[in-house]
Short mmCIF file of C-alpha atoms in Angstrom, two decimals:
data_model
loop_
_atom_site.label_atom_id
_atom_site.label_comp_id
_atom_site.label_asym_id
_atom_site.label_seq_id
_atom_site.Cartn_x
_atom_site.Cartn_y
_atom_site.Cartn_z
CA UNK A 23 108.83 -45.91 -79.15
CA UNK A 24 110.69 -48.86 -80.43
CA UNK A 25 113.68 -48.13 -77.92
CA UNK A 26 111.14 -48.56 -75.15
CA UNK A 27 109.47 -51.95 -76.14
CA UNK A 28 113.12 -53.41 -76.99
CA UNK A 29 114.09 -52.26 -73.38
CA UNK A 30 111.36 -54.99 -72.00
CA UNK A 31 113.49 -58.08 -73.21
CA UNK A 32 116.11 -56.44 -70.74
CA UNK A 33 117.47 -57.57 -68.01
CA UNK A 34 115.38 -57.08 -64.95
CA UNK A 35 116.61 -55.59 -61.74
CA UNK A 36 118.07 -58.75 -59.53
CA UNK A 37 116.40 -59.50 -56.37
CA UNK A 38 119.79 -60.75 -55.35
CA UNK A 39 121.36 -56.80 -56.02
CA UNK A 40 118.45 -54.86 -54.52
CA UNK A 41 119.36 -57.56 -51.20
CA UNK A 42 123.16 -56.35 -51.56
CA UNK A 43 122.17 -52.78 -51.18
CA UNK A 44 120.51 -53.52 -48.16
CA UNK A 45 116.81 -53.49 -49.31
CA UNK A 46 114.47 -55.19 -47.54
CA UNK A 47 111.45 -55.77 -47.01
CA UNK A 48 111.34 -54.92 -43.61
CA UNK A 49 111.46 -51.56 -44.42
CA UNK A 50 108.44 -51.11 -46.22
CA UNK A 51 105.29 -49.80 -45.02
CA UNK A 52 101.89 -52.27 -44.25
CA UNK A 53 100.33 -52.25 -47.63
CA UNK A 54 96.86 -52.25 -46.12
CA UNK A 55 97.30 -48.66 -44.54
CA UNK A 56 99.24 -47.27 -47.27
CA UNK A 57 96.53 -48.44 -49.35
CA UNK A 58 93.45 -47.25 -46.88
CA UNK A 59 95.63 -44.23 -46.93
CA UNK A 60 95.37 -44.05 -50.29
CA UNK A 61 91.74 -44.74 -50.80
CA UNK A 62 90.41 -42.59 -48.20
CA UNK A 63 92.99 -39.16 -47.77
CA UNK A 64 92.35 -36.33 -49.83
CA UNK A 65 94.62 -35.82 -53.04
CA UNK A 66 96.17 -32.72 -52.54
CA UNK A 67 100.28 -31.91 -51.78
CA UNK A 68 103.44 -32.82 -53.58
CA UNK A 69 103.61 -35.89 -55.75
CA UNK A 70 106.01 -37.19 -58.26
CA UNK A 71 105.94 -39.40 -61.16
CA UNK A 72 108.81 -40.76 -63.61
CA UNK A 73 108.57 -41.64 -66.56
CA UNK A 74 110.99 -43.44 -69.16
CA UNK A 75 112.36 -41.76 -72.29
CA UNK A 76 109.71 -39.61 -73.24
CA UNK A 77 110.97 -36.56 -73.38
CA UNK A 78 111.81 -34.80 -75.71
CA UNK A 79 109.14 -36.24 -78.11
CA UNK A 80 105.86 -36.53 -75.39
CA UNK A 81 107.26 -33.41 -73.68
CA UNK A 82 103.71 -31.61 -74.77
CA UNK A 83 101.64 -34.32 -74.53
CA UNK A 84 102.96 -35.57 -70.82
CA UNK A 85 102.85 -31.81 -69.53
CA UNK A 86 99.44 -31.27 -70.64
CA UNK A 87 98.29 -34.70 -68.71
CA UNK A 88 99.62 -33.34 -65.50
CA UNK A 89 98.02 -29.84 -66.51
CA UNK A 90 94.49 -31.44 -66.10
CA UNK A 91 95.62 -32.96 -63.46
CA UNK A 92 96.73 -30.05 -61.15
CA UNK A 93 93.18 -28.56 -62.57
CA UNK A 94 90.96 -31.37 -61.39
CA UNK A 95 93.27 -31.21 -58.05
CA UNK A 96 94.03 -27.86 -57.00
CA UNK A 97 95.88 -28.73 -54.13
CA UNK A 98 98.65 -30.48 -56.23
CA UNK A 99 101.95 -29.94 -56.82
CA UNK A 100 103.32 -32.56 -59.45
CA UNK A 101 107.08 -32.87 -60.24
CA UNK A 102 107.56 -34.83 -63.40
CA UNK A 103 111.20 -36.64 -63.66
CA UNK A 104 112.11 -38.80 -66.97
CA UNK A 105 114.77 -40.93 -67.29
CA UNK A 106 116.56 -41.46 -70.63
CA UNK A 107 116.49 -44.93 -71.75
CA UNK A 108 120.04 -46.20 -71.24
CA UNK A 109 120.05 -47.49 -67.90
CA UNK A 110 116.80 -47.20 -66.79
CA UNK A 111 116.97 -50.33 -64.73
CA UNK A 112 120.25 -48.89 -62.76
CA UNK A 113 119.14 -46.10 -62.02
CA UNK A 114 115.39 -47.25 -60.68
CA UNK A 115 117.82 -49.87 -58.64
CA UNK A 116 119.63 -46.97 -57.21
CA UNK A 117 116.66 -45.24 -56.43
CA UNK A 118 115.09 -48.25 -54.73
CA UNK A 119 118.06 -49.52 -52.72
CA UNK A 120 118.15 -45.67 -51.48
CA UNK A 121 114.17 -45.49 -50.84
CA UNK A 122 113.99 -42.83 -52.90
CA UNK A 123 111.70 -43.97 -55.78
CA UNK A 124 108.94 -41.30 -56.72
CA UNK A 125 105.65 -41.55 -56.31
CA UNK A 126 104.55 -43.22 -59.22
CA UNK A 127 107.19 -45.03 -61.14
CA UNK A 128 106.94 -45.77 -64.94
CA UNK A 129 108.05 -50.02 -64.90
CA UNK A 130 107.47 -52.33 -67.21
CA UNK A 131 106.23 -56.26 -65.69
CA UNK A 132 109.76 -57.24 -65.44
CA UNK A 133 111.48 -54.14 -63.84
CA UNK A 134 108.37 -53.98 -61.01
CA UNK A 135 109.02 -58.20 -60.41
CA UNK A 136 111.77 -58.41 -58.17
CA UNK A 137 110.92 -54.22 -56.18
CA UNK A 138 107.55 -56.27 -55.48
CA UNK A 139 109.34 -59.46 -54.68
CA UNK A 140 111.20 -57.50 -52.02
CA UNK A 141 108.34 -55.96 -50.46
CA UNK A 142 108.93 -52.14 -51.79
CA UNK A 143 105.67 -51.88 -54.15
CA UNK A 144 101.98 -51.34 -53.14
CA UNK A 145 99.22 -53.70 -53.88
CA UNK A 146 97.20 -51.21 -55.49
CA UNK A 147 94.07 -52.97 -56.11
CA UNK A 148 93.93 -53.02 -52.30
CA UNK A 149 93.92 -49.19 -52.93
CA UNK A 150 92.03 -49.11 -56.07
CA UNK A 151 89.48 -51.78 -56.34
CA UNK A 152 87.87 -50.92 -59.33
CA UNK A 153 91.36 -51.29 -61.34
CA UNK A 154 90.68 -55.16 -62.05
CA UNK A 155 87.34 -53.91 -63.47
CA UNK A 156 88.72 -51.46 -65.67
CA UNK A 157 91.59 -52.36 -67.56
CA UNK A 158 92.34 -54.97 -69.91
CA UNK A 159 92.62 -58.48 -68.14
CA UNK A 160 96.04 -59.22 -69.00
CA UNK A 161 97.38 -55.68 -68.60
CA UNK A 162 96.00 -56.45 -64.82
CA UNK A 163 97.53 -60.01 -64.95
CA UNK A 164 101.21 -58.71 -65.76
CA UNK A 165 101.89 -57.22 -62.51
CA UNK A 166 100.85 -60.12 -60.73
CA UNK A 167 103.83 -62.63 -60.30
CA UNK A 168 103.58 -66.16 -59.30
CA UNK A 169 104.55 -66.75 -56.12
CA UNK A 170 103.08 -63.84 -54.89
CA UNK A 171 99.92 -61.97 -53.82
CA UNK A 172 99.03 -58.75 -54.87
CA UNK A 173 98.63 -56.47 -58.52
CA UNK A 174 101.85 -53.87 -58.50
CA UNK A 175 100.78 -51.51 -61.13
CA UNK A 176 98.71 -50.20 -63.04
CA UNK A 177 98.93 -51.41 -66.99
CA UNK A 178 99.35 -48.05 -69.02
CA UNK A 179 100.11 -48.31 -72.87
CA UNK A 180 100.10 -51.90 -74.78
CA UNK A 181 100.75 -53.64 -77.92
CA UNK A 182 100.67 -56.93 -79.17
CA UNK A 183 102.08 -59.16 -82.32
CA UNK A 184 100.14 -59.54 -85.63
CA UNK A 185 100.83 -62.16 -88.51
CA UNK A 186 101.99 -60.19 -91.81
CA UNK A 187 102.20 -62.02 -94.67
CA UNK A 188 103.38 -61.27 -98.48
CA UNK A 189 100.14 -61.85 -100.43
CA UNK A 190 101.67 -61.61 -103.90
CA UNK A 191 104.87 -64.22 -102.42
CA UNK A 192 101.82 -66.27 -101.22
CA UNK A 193 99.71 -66.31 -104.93
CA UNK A 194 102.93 -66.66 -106.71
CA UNK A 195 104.01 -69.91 -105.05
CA UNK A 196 100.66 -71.21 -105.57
CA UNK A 197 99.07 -70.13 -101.85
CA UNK A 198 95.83 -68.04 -101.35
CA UNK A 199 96.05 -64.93 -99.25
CA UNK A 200 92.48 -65.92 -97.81
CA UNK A 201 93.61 -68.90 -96.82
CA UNK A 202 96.05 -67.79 -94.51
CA UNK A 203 98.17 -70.55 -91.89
CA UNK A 204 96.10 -70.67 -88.47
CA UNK A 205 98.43 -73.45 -86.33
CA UNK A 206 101.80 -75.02 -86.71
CA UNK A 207 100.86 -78.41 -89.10
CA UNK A 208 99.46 -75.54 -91.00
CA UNK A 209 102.07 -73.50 -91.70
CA UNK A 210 104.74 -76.29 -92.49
CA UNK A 211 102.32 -77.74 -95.13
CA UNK A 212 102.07 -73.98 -96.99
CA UNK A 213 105.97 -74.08 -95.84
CA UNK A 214 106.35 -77.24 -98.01
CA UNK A 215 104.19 -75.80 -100.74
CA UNK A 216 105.76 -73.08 -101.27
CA UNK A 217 109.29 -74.60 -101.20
CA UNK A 218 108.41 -76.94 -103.90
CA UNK A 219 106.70 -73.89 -105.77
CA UNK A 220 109.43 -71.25 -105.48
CA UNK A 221 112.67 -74.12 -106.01
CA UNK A 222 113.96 -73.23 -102.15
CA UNK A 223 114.09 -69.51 -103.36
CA UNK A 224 111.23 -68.38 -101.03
CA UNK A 225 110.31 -69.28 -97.33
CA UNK A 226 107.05 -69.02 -95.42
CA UNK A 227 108.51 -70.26 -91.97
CA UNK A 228 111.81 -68.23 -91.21
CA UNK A 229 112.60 -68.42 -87.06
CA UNK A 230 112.92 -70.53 -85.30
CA UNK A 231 110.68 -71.21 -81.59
CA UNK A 232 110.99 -70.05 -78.50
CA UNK A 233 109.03 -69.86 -75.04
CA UNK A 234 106.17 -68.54 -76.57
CA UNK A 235 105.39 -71.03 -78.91
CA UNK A 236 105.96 -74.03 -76.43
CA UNK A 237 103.02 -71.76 -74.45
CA UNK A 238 100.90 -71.94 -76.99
CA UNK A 239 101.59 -75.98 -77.46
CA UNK A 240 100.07 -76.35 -73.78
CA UNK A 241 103.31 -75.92 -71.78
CA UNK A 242 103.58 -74.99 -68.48
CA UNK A 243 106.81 -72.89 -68.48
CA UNK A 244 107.36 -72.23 -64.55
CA UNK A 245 106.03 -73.64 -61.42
CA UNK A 246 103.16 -72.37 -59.36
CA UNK A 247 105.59 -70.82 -56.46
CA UNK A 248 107.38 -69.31 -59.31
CA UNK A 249 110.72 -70.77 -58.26
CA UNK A 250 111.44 -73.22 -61.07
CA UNK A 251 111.30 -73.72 -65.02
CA UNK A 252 109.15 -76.49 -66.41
CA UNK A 253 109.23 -76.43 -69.81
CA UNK A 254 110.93 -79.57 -70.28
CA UNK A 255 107.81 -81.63 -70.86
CA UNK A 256 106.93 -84.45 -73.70
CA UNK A 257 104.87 -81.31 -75.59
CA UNK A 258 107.55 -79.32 -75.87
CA UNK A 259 109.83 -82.09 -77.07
CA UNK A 260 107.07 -82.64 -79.71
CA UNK A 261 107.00 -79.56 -81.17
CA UNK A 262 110.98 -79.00 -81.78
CA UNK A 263 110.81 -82.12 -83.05
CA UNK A 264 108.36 -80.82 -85.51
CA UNK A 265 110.60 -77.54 -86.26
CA UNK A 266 113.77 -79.78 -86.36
CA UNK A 267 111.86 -81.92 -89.01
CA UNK A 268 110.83 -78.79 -91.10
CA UNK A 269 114.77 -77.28 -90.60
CA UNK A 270 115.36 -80.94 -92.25
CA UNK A 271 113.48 -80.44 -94.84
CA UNK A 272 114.69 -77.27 -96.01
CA UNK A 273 111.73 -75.57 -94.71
CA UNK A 274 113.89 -72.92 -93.00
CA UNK A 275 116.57 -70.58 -93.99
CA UNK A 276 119.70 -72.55 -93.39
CA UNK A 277 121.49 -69.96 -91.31
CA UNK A 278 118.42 -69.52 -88.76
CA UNK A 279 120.36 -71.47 -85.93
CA UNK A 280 124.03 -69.40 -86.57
CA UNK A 281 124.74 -65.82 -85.62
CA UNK A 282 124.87 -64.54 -89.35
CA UNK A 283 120.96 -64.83 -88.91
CA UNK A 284 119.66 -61.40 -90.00
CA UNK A 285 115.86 -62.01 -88.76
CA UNK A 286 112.46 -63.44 -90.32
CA UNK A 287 111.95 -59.36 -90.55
CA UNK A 288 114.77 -58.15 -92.70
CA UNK A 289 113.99 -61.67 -94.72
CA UNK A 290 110.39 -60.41 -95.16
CA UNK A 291 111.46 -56.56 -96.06
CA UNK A 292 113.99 -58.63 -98.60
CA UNK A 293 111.10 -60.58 -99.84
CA UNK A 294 112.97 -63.83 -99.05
CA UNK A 295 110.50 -64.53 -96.26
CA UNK A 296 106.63 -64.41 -96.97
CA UNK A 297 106.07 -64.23 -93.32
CA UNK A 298 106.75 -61.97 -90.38
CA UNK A 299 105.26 -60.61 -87.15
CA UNK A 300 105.34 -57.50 -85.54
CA UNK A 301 103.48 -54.99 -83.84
CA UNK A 302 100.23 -53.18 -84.99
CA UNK A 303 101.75 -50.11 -87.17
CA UNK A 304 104.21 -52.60 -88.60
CA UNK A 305 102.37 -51.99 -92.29
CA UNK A 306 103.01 -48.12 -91.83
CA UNK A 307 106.62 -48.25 -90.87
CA UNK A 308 107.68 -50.79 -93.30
CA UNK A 309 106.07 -48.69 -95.89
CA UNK A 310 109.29 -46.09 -95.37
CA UNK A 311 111.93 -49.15 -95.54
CA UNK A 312 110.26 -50.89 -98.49
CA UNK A 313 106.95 -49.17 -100.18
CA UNK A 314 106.87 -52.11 -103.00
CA UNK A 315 106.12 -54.52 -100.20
CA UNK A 316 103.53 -52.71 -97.78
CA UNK A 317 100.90 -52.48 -100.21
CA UNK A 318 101.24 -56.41 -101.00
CA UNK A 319 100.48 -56.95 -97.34
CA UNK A 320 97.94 -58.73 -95.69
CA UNK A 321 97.65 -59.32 -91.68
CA UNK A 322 95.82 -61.89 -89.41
CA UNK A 323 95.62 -62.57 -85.61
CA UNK A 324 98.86 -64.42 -84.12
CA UNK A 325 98.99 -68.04 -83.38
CA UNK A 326 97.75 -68.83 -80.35
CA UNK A 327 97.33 -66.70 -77.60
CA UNK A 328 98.88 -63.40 -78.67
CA UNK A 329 101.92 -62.05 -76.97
CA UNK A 330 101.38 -58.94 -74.69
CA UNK A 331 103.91 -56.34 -74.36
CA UNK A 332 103.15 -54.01 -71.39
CA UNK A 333 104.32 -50.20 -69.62
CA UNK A 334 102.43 -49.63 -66.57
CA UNK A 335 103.09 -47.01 -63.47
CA UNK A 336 103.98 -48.39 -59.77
CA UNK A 337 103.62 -47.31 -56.74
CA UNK A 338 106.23 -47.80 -54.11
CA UNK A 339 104.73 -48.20 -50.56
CA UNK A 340 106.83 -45.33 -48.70
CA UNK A 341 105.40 -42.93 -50.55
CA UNK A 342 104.81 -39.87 -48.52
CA UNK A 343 101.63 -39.19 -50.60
CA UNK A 344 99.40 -42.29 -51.63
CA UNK A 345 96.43 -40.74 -52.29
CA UNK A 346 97.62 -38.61 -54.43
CA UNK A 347 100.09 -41.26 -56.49
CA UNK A 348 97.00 -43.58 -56.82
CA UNK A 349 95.27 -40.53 -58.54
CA UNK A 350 97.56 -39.65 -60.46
CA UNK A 351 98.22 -43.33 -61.54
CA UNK A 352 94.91 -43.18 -62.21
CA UNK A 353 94.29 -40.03 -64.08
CA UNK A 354 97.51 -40.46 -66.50
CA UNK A 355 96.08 -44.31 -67.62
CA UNK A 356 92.46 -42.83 -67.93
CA UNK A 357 90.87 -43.79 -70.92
CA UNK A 358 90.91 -40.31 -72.68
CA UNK A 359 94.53 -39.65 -71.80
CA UNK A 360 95.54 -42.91 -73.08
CA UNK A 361 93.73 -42.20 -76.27
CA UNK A 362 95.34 -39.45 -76.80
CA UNK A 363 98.56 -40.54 -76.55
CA UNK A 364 97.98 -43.51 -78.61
CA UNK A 365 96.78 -41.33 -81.25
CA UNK A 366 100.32 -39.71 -80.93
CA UNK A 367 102.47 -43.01 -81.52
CA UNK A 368 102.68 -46.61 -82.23
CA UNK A 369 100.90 -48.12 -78.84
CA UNK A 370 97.39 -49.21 -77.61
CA UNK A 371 95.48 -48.35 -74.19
CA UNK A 372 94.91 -50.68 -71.76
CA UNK A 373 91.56 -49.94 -70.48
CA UNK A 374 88.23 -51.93 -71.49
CA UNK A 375 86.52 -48.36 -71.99
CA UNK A 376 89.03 -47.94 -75.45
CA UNK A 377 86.85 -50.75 -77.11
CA UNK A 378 84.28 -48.10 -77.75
CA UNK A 379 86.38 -46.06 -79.84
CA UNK A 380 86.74 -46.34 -83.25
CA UNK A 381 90.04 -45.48 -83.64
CA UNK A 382 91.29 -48.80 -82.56
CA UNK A 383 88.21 -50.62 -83.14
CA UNK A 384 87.05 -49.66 -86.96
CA UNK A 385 89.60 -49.85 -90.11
CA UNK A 386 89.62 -46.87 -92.50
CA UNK A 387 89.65 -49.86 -95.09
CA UNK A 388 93.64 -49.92 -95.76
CA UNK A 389 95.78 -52.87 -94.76
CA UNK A 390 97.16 -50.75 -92.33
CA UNK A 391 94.11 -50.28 -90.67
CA UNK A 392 93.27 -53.66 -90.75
CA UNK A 393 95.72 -54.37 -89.22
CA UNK A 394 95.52 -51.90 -86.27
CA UNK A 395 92.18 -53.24 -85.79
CA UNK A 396 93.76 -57.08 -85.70
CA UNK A 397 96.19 -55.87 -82.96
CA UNK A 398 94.01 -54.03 -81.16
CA UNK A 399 91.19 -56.97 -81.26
CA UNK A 400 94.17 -59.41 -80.21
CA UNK A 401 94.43 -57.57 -76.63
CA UNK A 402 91.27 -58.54 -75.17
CA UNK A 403 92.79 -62.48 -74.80
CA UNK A 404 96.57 -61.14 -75.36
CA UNK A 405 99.09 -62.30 -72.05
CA UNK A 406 102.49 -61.50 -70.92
CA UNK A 407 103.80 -65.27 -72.07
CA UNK A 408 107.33 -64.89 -71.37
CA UNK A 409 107.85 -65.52 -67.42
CA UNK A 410 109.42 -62.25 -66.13
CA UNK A 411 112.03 -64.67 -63.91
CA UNK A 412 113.89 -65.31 -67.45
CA UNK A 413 116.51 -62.71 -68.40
CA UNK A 414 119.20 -62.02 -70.73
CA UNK A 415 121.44 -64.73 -69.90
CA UNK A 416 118.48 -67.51 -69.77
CA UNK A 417 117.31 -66.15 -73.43
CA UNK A 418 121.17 -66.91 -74.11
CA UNK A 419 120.70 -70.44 -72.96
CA UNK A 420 117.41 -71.36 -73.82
CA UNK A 421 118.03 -69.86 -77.44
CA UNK A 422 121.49 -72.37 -77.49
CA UNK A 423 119.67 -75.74 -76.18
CA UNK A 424 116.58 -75.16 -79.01
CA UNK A 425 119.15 -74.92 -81.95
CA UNK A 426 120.90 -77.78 -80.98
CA UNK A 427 117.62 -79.55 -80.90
CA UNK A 428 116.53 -78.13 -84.02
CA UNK A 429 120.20 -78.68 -85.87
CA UNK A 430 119.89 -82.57 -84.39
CA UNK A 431 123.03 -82.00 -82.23
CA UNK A 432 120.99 -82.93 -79.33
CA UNK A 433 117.65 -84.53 -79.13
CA UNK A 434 114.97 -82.36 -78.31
CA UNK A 435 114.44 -83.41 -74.59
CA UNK A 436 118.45 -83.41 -74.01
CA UNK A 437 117.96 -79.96 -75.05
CA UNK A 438 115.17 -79.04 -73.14
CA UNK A 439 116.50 -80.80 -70.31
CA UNK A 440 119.61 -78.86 -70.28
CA UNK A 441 117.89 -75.14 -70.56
CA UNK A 442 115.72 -76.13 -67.60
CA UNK A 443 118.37 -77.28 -65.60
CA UNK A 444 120.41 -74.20 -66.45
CA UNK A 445 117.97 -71.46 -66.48
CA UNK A 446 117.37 -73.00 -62.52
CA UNK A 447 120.50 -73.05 -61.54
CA UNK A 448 120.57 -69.72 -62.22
CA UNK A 449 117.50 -68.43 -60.65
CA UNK A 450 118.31 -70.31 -57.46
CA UNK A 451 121.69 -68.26 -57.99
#
């Protein structure tokens, strides 16, 4: 599954392309009788779904969902399509600019931003009501964009970021496991401790910040309307400040601004680093890479409010069958069938319903599970930070302006100053 939650720092499908291949709004249907369409015809017919890049692996598990679906619905006929990862967001463009998307489309926040921006996906809590009840708040919040008014999807499977730390680096540099960092001015004190302990051999703090630390320092990153970055604000030039102090100080690897960077992850699996993040079954696939560390570690909840990583199903609203695609949008992120495929990989489900089970919600008393249970916990209050407006090229940018803030090449407002002004530029583009 890691192919498919590296595929949502993609870049998203333009609004500017789906407009050059002559998609417009004006030929979509009125949400509000798709949607009473969908809420009050009777689920029977053809309907198809698409998913992305799980076949060969979820073959069984994906057939046996539509199975019981085609059982609780006699009167369906369900044609599955799956798209291999490579290209995913072409090939939904082509589909979209041809109005040919299927019934319910497998996109994650960013892919379904600019089909809803241009009118082509259904509001489906105006068909499904209950949805905002149901699933986990900011599954629900992901699909709805600044800017604009309605929720375009359904969240399916989740995950989230947990804190891992090296407790044996951590005791041997003179810093207690229980006592783990909990903010920033935290973290560069243990930073300092354990530079001074370990002679600059060891580092606690090993990346540098992006947007989703400036969230978590109180700043707004985008404007209400949605059609302008903000991040450029005295809090954010506070905190690089901080980071640029702590780079100063030798708190940080001294190739973390340069390309030759290998990442705070291959420093922790090296055992340079005594901190990394990653996602809820980090413990377990580390423990293949490097069994000496995963027994020495120890997780805790992110920073802040956690970062939510999201796959949900769409709707488009010329679908020749709404009823049915809400069902079956419906029935495939249903509590038991997201159980069971969570069971069968790396991910969580987004429903409130999974709280009650104890597979997420109880540890079998290994760090692993501890950690599973950490992640899991984290989802209640976790949200998409990252605006889905920024893509590859505004990373690029933003990623430039904070090392030159951090390096002291540029003050940390200059640098700030300059990403917003870029990053607008190009989404006025």
């Amino acid at each position: 599954m890691r192919r498919i939650w590296a595929a949502l720092t993609t870049t998203a499908i333009t609004a500017a392309a789906l407009t050059g291949c002559g998609l417009g709004s004006s030929e979509s249907k009125n949400s509000d009788s798709v949607a009473s369409a969908a809420a009050t015809g009777e689920v029977k017919g053809k309907v198809s779904i698409q998913t992305w890049a799980l076949k060969p692996k979820f073959t069984d598990y994906m057939q046996g969902i539509l199975d019981g679906f085609k059982k609780k619905y006699p009167g369906v006929e369900v044609e599955w399509l799956d798209q291999p990862g490579e290209g995913y967001s072409d090939k939904v463009l082509s589909q979209a600019a041809s109005g040919g998307l299927p019934d319910v489309v497998n996109l994650p926040p960013d892919f379904a931003f600019p089909l809803a921006k241009k009118d082509v996906l259904l509001d489906v809590l105006k068909a499904d009501p209950k949805l905002a009840d149901e699933y986990v708040a900011g599954g629900v919040e992901a699909y709805r964009y600044t800017g604009l008014n309605g929720t375009f999807g359904y969240p399916w499977y989740l995950n989230t970021d947990v804190n891992y730390w090296n407790s044996e680096l951590l005791t041997k540099n003179g810093l207690d496991p229980k006592k783990l960092p909990a903010s920033l001015d935290d973290l560069i004190a243990q930073s300092r401790a354990m530079k001074e302990k370990s002679g600059g051999q060891t580092y606690l703090m090993s990346r540098k910040p992006g947007l989703g630390d400036l969230y978590n320092a109180g700043v707004k990153l985008m404007s209400d309307d949605g059609k302008s970055f903000t991040f450029n604000t005295p809090e954010a030039a506070a905190l690089l400040d901080k980071y640029r102090d702590a780079f100063k100080e030798g708190l940080l690897p001294k190739d973390v601004l340069t390309n030759t960077y290998v990442g705070n992850s291959k420093l922790f699996n090296a055992g340079t680093a005594a901190w990394t993040t990653g996602g809820g079954n980090f413990i377990t696939s580390l423990a293949t890479d490097n069994p000496t560390i995963a027994p020495k570690m120890v997780s805790s909840p992110t920073m802040g409010v956690p970062p939510l990583y999201v796959q949900g199903l769409a709707i488009p609203k010329n679908t020749k069958n709404p009823a049915a695609a809400v069902a079956l949008a419906r029935w495939v992120t249903s509590p038991e069938n997201q159980a069971a495929f969570s069971h069968l990989t790396s991910v969580f489900p987004s429903t409130k319903a999974s709280a009650n089970d104890p597979f997420f919600s109880k540890s079998d008393g290994t760090n692993a599970g501890d950690a599973k249970v950490v992640a899991f916990d984290s989802l209640a209050k976790a949200k998409l930070i990252q605006p889905v407006q920024v893509d590859d090229a505004m990373s690029t940018i933003i990623n430039q302006q904070i090392a030159l803030a951090i390096s002291g090449d540029a003050s940390s407002k200059q640098a700030l100053d300059s990403a917003v002004e870029q990053c607008n530029k190009l989404l006025k583009g």
